[in-house]
Amino acid sequence: LGLPLIMPASGYTSSVIPILLMVWFGSTLEHWVKKWMPASMKMFFTPLIVVTVTVTLGYLVIGPIATLITNLLGEFFALLFGLPMIGSLLGCTLVGAFWMCLVIFGFHWSLVPIALVNLSTLGHDYILGSVIAHSFSLGAVLFAMYLKNKDEKFRGIALPAMISAFFFGVTEPAIYGVALPDKKAFINASIGSAVGGLIIGLSGAVVYMSGGLGVFNWLSFIDPSGVNGINHMIWAIVASFVGAAVGFAIEFATYKPEAAK
């Protein structure tokens, strides 16, 4: 029909909010359709109407709204980092604190383009650098839970998820399998990540490439020009372990396996 489609550059494959909104709208529409649809026609026409309307509005209305929210978040963080004196410090701390939340909802894609532009124009980036501690903090939180929880089934899930997050930066098993169901564990991991972001903001460390995750991400802080050498990598390692220590300490002190069970 020639109607304009407003889609993010990466499409909707890595997003969550548009899908959640579409499913919610579809469920509401389904209940409404079932109220007036004759019983003999429900099986065929209810899903036909629901899917047709939901997908159409998803592309024309729901998706663009979610994209707008994502773009506004990107503008907010760009403005935040641009504040004089405290911009880098405050920005790194907030991004570190909320990075895992942004990842869950797919909103981290509002920051990735800014980071890539910084790498291509400035040769370095502070956004990707500020989140160095999140996987280490999350892994340390799971390790604290592993030590205190003697349930074999839980330990069988927590240990590999901890190794995956801490050493290799793959956090999905840890987030969705352990931290989010516990809620407090997710918050404690975010606190540790925020402390790591604070250290990065104070030190001024930046990444010079979009590299690996976990311990391999430390290499991204090596200055290829040789001006800063490995100084930024050292600060990245410090931020990683301090964030991990904070997350571990809070979780070990507050985690009660019996209450969680």
Short mmCIF file of C-alpha atoms in Angstrom, two decimals:
data_model
loop_
_atom_site.label_atom_id
_atom_site.label_comp_id
_atom_site.label_asym_id
_atom_site.label_seq_id
_atom_site.Cartn_x
_atom_site.Cartn_y
_atom_site.Cartn_z
CA LEU A 1 0.00 0.00 0.00
CA GLY A 2 3.01 2.30 -0.04
CA LEU A 3 2.90 2.91 3.72
CA PRO A 4 6.29 3.84 5.24
CA LEU A 5 7.97 1.27 7.48
CA ILE A 6 10.21 2.64 10.20
CA MET A 7 12.59 -0.09 11.31
CA PRO A 8 15.87 -0.07 13.28
CA ALA A 9 19.02 -0.74 11.30
CA SER A 10 19.41 -4.17 12.89
CA GLY A 11 15.74 -5.06 12.40
CA TYR A 12 13.77 -6.65 15.19
CA THR A 13 15.74 -9.88 15.49
CA SER A 14 17.78 -8.60 18.44
CA SER A 15 14.99 -6.68 20.11
CA VAL A 16 12.63 -7.64 22.90
CA ILE A 17 10.32 -4.71 23.61
CA PRO A 18 8.60 -4.70 20.16
CA ILE A 19 7.86 -8.42 20.49
CA LEU A 20 6.55 -8.07 24.04
CA LEU A 21 4.27 -5.23 22.98
CA MET A 22 3.03 -7.18 19.96
CA VAL A 23 2.29 -10.29 22.05
CA TRP A 24 0.46 -8.20 24.65
CA PHE A 25 -1.60 -6.47 21.98
CA GLY A 26 -2.31 -9.78 20.24
CA SER A 27 -3.52 -11.39 23.46
CA THR A 28 -5.88 -8.47 24.12
CA LEU A 29 -7.17 -8.60 20.56
CA GLU A 30 -7.70 -12.36 20.79
CA HIS A 31 -9.93 -12.04 23.86
CA TRP A 32 -11.99 -9.37 22.09
CA VAL A 33 -12.37 -11.40 18.88
CA LYS A 34 -13.44 -14.52 20.79
CA LYS A 35 -16.29 -12.61 22.43
CA TRP A 36 -18.20 -12.04 19.18
CA MET A 37 -16.80 -14.70 16.84
CA PRO A 38 -19.28 -17.61 16.29
CA ALA A 39 -18.05 -20.86 17.86
CA SER A 40 -18.04 -22.65 14.50
CA MET A 41 -15.62 -20.08 13.04
CA LYS A 42 -13.34 -19.44 16.03
CA MET A 43 -10.73 -22.07 15.22
CA PHE A 44 -9.89 -20.59 11.80
CA PHE A 45 -10.81 -16.91 11.85
CA THR A 46 -9.61 -15.96 15.36
CA PRO A 47 -5.89 -16.65 14.72
CA LEU A 48 -6.22 -15.29 11.18
CA ILE A 49 -7.59 -11.95 12.38
CA VAL A 50 -5.26 -11.73 15.39
CA VAL A 51 -2.06 -12.46 13.46
CA THR A 52 -2.99 -10.24 10.50
CA VAL A 53 -3.89 -7.22 12.63
CA THR A 54 -1.09 -7.67 15.17
CA VAL A 55 1.72 -8.12 12.63
CA THR A 56 0.45 -5.21 10.51
CA LEU A 57 0.23 -2.85 13.48
CA GLY A 58 3.51 -4.25 14.75
CA TYR A 59 5.32 -2.98 11.67
CA LEU A 60 3.36 0.27 11.33
CA VAL A 61 2.80 1.38 14.95
CA ILE A 62 4.19 -0.83 17.73
CA GLY A 63 7.66 -1.32 16.23
CA PRO A 64 8.24 2.36 15.46
CA ILE A 65 7.17 3.32 19.00
CA ALA A 66 9.69 0.88 20.47
CA THR A 67 12.32 2.18 18.03
CA LEU A 68 11.57 5.74 19.15
CA ILE A 69 12.09 4.73 22.79
CA THR A 70 15.41 3.11 21.85
CA ASN A 71 16.53 6.22 19.94
CA LEU A 72 15.58 8.46 22.85
CA LEU A 73 17.68 6.29 25.17
CA GLY A 74 20.60 6.67 22.79
CA GLU A 75 20.18 10.45 22.74
CA PHE A 76 19.93 10.51 26.55
CA PHE A 77 23.18 8.64 27.06
CA ALA A 78 24.93 10.69 24.38
CA LEU A 79 23.84 13.85 26.21
CA LEU A 80 24.87 12.33 29.54
CA PHE A 81 28.38 11.47 28.37
CA GLY A 82 28.67 14.93 26.83
CA LEU A 83 28.18 16.75 30.15
CA PRO A 84 31.26 18.75 31.13
CA MET A 85 33.40 17.52 34.03
CA ILE A 86 31.09 14.75 35.31
CA GLY A 87 29.74 13.36 32.04
CA SER A 88 32.17 10.48 31.64
CA LEU A 89 32.07 9.54 35.32
CA LEU A 90 28.28 9.63 35.60
CA GLY A 91 27.71 8.05 32.20
CA CYS A 92 30.08 5.13 32.81
CA THR A 93 28.52 4.42 36.20
CA LEU A 94 24.94 4.47 34.92
CA VAL A 95 25.69 2.42 31.81
CA GLY A 96 27.56 -0.10 33.95
CA ALA A 97 24.64 -0.28 36.39
CA PHE A 98 21.89 -0.72 33.82
CA TRP A 99 23.71 -2.54 31.02
CA MET A 100 22.21 -5.94 31.81
CA CYS A 101 18.73 -4.41 32.03
CA LEU A 102 19.24 -2.79 28.65
CA VAL A 103 20.44 -6.11 27.19
CA ILE A 104 17.37 -7.96 28.49
CA PHE A 105 15.02 -5.57 26.71
CA GLY A 106 17.20 -5.10 23.64
CA PHE A 107 17.72 -1.41 24.42
CA HIS A 108 21.51 -1.81 24.45
CA TRP A 109 21.30 -1.44 20.67
CA SER A 110 20.65 2.25 21.29
CA LEU A 111 24.23 2.55 22.61
CA VAL A 112 26.08 0.19 20.27
CA PRO A 113 25.82 2.54 17.22
CA ILE A 114 27.24 5.40 19.31
CA ALA A 115 30.12 3.17 20.39
CA LEU A 116 30.85 2.11 16.81
CA VAL A 117 30.82 5.73 15.64
CA ASN A 118 33.26 6.63 18.41
CA LEU A 119 35.59 3.81 17.38
CA SER A 120 35.53 4.83 13.74
CA THR A 121 35.89 8.59 14.29
CA LEU A 122 37.80 8.97 17.56
CA GLY A 123 39.65 5.67 17.49
CA HIS A 124 38.41 4.78 20.98
CA ASP A 125 35.16 4.42 22.91
CA TYR A 126 34.08 4.84 26.53
CA ILE A 127 30.63 3.18 26.37
CA LEU A 128 31.83 -0.36 25.67
CA GLY A 129 34.62 0.22 28.16
CA SER A 130 32.22 1.13 30.96
CA VAL A 131 30.50 -2.28 30.92
CA ILE A 132 33.67 -4.36 31.33
CA ALA A 133 32.75 -5.44 34.87
CA HIS A 134 29.19 -6.66 34.31
CA SER A 135 30.03 -10.24 33.34
CA PHE A 136 32.64 -10.54 36.10
CA SER A 137 30.24 -9.23 38.73
CA LEU A 138 27.51 -11.56 37.51
CA GLY A 139 29.86 -14.54 37.54
CA ALA A 140 31.04 -13.69 41.07
CA VAL A 141 27.44 -13.40 42.28
CA LEU A 142 26.67 -16.85 40.91
CA PHE A 143 29.81 -18.22 42.55
CA ALA A 144 28.62 -16.88 45.93
CA MET A 145 25.27 -18.56 45.38
CA TYR A 146 27.04 -21.76 44.35
CA LEU A 147 29.05 -21.81 47.57
CA LYS A 148 26.05 -21.28 49.83
CA ASN A 149 23.44 -23.37 48.04
CA LYS A 150 23.95 -27.12 48.49
CA ASP A 151 21.15 -28.18 46.17
CA GLU A 152 22.77 -30.34 43.50
CA LYS A 153 20.32 -29.35 40.78
CA PHE A 154 20.92 -25.65 41.40
CA ARG A 155 24.69 -26.10 41.58
CA GLY A 156 24.62 -27.99 38.30
CA ILE A 157 23.05 -24.93 36.65
CA ALA A 158 24.97 -22.22 38.51
CA LEU A 159 28.54 -23.46 38.02
CA PRO A 160 28.63 -23.66 34.19
CA ALA A 161 26.66 -20.40 33.98
CA MET A 162 29.20 -18.77 36.28
CA ILE A 163 32.15 -20.01 34.18
CA SER A 164 30.43 -18.85 30.99
CA ALA A 165 29.79 -15.35 32.37
CA PHE A 166 33.01 -14.73 34.30
CA PHE A 167 35.60 -16.01 31.85
CA PHE A 168 33.90 -15.71 28.47
CA GLY A 169 31.38 -12.88 28.95
CA VAL A 170 28.40 -14.97 27.82
CA THR A 171 25.84 -13.87 30.39
CA GLU A 172 22.52 -15.20 29.07
CA PRO A 173 22.63 -18.52 30.98
CA ALA A 174 23.52 -16.71 34.19
CA ILE A 175 20.92 -13.96 33.76
CA TYR A 176 17.93 -16.00 32.65
CA GLY A 177 18.81 -19.25 34.42
CA VAL A 178 19.81 -17.97 37.85
CA ALA A 179 20.00 -14.22 38.48
CA LEU A 180 16.64 -13.02 37.18
CA PRO A 181 14.56 -15.73 38.91
CA ASP A 182 16.29 -14.76 42.18
CA LYS A 183 15.87 -11.00 41.49
CA LYS A 184 18.22 -9.92 44.32
CA ALA A 185 21.12 -11.65 42.60
CA PHE A 186 20.49 -9.63 39.46
CA ILE A 187 20.44 -6.39 41.45
CA ASN A 188 23.65 -7.27 43.30
CA ALA A 189 25.38 -8.08 40.01
CA SER A 190 24.25 -4.72 38.64
CA ILE A 191 25.70 -2.97 41.70
CA GLY A 192 29.06 -4.63 41.11
CA SER A 193 28.89 -3.66 37.45
CA ALA A 194 28.15 -0.05 38.44
CA VAL A 195 31.24 0.03 40.66
CA GLY A 196 33.30 -1.25 37.74
CA GLY A 197 31.84 1.47 35.53
CA LEU A 198 32.71 4.05 38.19
CA ILE A 199 36.34 2.93 38.18
CA ILE A 200 36.47 3.12 34.39
CA GLY A 201 34.98 6.62 34.54
CA LEU A 202 37.49 7.75 37.17
CA SER A 203 40.47 6.29 35.31
CA GLY A 204 39.41 7.47 31.86
CA ALA A 205 40.07 4.04 30.38
CA VAL A 206 38.63 3.39 26.91
CA VAL A 207 38.49 0.54 24.42
CA TYR A 208 40.25 0.82 21.08
CA MET A 209 38.35 -1.92 19.30
CA SER A 210 35.19 -3.98 19.57
CA GLY A 211 36.79 -7.24 20.61
CA GLY A 212 35.94 -10.34 22.59
CA LEU A 213 34.03 -10.72 25.83
CA GLY A 214 35.01 -11.62 29.36
CA VAL A 215 38.77 -11.86 29.94
CA PHE A 216 39.36 -11.48 26.21
CA ASN A 217 37.78 -8.02 26.35
CA TRP A 218 40.75 -6.77 28.35
CA LEU A 219 42.80 -6.82 25.15
CA SER A 220 40.46 -4.21 23.66
CA PHE A 221 41.90 -1.67 26.12
CA ILE A 222 45.44 -1.88 24.71
CA ASP A 223 46.32 1.32 22.86
CA PRO A 224 47.60 0.32 19.40
CA SER A 225 49.35 3.68 19.03
CA GLY A 226 51.49 2.92 22.07
CA VAL A 227 50.71 6.25 23.78
CA ASN A 228 48.84 4.67 26.69
CA GLY A 229 50.26 1.19 26.25
CA ILE A 230 48.57 -1.28 28.59
CA ASN A 231 47.60 1.32 31.21
CA HIS A 232 43.93 1.23 30.24
CA MET A 233 43.98 -2.57 30.21
CA ILE A 234 45.32 -2.54 33.77
CA TRP A 235 42.44 -0.30 34.83
CA ALA A 236 40.01 -2.60 33.03
CA ILE A 237 41.36 -5.57 34.98
CA VAL A 238 41.10 -3.62 38.23
CA ALA A 239 37.51 -2.60 37.42
CA SER A 240 36.63 -6.20 36.56
CA PHE A 241 37.93 -7.68 39.80
CA VAL A 242 36.65 -4.87 42.03
CA GLY A 243 33.20 -5.20 40.47
CA ALA A 244 33.38 -8.97 40.96
CA ALA A 245 34.46 -8.53 44.59
CA VAL A 246 31.59 -6.13 45.32
CA GLY A 247 29.01 -8.39 43.70
CA PHE A 248 30.38 -11.47 45.49
CA ALA A 249 30.51 -9.77 48.89
CA ILE A 250 26.95 -8.44 48.74
CA GLU A 251 25.52 -11.71 47.46
CA PHE A 252 27.43 -13.88 49.92
CA ALA A 253 26.29 -11.69 52.82
CA THR A 254 22.62 -11.52 51.82
CA TYR A 255 21.88 -14.77 49.94
CA LYS A 256 19.69 -17.23 51.80
CA PRO A 257 19.22 -20.46 49.85
CA GLU A 258 16.27 -21.56 51.98
CA ALA A 259 14.35 -18.36 51.29
CA ALA A 260 15.18 -18.53 47.57
CA LYS A 261 13.98 -22.12 47.40
#
